[in-house]
Tab-separated table of C-alpha atoms in Angstrom:
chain	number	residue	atom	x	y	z
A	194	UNK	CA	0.387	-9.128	2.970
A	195	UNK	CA	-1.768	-10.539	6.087
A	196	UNK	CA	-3.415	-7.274	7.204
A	197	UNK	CA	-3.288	-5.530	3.642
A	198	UNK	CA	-6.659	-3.961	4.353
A	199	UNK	CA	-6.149	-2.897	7.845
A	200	UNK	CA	-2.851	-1.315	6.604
A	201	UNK	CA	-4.735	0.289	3.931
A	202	UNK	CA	-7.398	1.803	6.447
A	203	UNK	CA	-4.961	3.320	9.233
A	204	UNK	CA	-3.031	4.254	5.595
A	205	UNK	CA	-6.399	6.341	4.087
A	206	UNK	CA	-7.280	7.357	7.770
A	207	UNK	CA	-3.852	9.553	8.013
A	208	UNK	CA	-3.622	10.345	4.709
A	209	UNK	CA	-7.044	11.874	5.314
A	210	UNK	CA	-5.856	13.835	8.809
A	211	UNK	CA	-8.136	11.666	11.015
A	212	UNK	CA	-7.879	9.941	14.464
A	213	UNK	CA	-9.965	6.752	14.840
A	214	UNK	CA	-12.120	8.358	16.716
A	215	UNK	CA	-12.862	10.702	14.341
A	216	UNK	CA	-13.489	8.137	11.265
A	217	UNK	CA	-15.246	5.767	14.140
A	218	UNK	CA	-18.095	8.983	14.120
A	219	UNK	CA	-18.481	8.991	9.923
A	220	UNK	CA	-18.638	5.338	9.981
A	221	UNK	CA	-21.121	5.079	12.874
A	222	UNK	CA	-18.762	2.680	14.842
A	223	UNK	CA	-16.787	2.966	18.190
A	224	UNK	CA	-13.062	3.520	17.480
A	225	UNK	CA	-12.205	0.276	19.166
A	226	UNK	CA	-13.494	-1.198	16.357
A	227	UNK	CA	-11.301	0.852	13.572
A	228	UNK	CA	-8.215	0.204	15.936
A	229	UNK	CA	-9.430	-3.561	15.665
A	230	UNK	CA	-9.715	-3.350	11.479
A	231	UNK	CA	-6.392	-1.702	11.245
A	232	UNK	CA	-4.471	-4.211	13.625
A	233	UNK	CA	-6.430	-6.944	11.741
A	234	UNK	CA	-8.150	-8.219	14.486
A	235	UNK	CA	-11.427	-7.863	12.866
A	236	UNK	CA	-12.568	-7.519	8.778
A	237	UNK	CA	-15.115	-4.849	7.721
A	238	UNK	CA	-17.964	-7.337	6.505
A	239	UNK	CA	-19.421	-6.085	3.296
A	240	UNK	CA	-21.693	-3.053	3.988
A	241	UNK	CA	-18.981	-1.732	6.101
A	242	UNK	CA	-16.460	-1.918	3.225
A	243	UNK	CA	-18.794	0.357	1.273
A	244	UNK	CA	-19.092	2.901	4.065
A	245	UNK	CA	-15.148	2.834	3.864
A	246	UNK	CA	-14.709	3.636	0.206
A	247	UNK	CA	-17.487	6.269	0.928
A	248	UNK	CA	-15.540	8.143	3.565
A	249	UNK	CA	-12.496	7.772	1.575
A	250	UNK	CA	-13.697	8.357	-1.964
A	251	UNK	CA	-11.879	4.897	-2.691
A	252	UNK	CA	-13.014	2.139	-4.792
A	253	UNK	CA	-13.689	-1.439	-3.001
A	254	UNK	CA	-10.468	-2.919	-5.375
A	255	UNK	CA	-8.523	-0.226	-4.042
A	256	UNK	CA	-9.460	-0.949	-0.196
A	257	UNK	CA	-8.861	-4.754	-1.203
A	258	UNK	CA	-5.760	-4.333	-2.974
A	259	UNK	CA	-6.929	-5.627	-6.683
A	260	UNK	CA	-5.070	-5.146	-9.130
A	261	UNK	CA	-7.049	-3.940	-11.993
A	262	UNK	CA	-6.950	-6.319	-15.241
A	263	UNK	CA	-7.103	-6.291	-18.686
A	264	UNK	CA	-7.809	-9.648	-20.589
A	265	UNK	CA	-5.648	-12.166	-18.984
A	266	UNK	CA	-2.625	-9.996	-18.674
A	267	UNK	CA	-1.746	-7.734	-15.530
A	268	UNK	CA	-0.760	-4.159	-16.688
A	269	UNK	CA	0.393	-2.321	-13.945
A	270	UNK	CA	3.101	0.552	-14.232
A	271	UNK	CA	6.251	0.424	-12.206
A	272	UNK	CA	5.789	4.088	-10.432
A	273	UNK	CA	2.564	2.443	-9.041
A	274	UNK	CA	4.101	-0.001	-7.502
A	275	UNK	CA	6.239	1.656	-6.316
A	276	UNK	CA	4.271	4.233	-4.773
A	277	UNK	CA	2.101	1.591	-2.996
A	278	UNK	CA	5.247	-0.422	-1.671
A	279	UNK	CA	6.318	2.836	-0.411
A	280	UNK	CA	3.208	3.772	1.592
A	281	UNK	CA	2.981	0.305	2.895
A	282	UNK	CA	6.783	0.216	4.481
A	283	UNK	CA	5.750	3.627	5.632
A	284	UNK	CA	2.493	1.900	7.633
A	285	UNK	CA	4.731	-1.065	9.151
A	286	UNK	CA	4.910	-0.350	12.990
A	287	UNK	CA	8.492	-1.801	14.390
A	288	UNK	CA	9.506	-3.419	10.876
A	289	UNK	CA	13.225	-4.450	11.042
A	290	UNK	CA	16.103	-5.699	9.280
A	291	UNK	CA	18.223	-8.308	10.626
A	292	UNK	CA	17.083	-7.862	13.744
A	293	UNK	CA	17.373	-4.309	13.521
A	294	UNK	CA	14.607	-2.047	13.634
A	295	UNK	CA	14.349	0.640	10.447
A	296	UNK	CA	13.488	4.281	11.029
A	297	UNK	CA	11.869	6.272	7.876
A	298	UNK	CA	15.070	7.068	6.463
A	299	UNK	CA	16.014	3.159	6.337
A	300	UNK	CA	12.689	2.553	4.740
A	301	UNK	CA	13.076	5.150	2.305
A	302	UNK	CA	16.847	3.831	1.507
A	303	UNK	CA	15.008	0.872	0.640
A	304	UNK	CA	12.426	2.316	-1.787
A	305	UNK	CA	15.459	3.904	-3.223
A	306	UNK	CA	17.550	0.829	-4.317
A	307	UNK	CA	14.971	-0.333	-5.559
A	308	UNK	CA	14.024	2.078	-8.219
A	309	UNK	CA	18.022	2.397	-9.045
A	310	UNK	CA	17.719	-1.468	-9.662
A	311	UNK	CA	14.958	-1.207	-11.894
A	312	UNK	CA	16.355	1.854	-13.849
A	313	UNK	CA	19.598	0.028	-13.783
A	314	UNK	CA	17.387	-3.180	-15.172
A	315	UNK	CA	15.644	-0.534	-17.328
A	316	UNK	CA	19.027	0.382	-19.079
A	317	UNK	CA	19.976	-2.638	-19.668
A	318	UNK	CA	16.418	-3.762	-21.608
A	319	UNK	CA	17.153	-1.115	-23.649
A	320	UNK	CA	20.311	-1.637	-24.814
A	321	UNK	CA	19.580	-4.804	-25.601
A	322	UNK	CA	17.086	-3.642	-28.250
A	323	UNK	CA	18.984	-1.177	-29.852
A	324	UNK	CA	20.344	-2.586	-33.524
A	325	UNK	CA	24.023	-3.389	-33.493
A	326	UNK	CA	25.856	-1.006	-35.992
């Protein structure tokens, strides 16, 4: 993801009911410079980052996209990922398929085969494990 924290900005920013403008003024910025963040064209240096996870009640791994650790393993749960693959196909302005652009219902159609493919996946794990009789 090339712009994952300018996606997650304009993401926070309308999840939170705000114009630029409007998080421009709590950041002490011009909304130029937002616009700029969230179409990539510029990265929130480090003080700014802070301000951001202020405003949004956010941590900085969150903003970044980290995925949080434990050891050397990666333990993430599946409805998370999902979640956060939702909201960023819902963020992608003109995404398309084929050469054909995708409305919200396409993009949700997508989410959608994708968790039947994973319970399908899901299914199968566990039949696998069960004890032959």
């Amino acid at each position: 993801m090339k712009n994952y924290v300018g996606s997650k900005i304009k993401e926070l920013r309308k999840q939170s009911g705000m114009t630029q403008a409007e998080l421009a003024g709590k950041l002490g910025i011009s909304s130029s410079a937002v616009g700029m963040y969230e179409q990539g064209r510029r990265e929130p240096d480090n003080d700014m980052m802070l301000k951001l996870c202020d405003v949004f009640d956010v941590s900085a791994d969150d903003l970044l996209g980290q995925i949080k650790k434990t050891g050397k393993s990666v333990t993430r749960e599946l409805s998370e990922v999902f979640d956060e693959f939702t909201q960023f196909l819902s963020a992608q302005q003109s995404l398309m398929f084929d050469g054909v652009p995708l409305n919200d219902d396409d993009k949700s159609k997508i989410v959608d085969a994708i968790k039947v493919v994973a319970a399908i996946a899901k299914q199968q794990q566990s039949t696998k494990r069960q004890p032959n009789n």
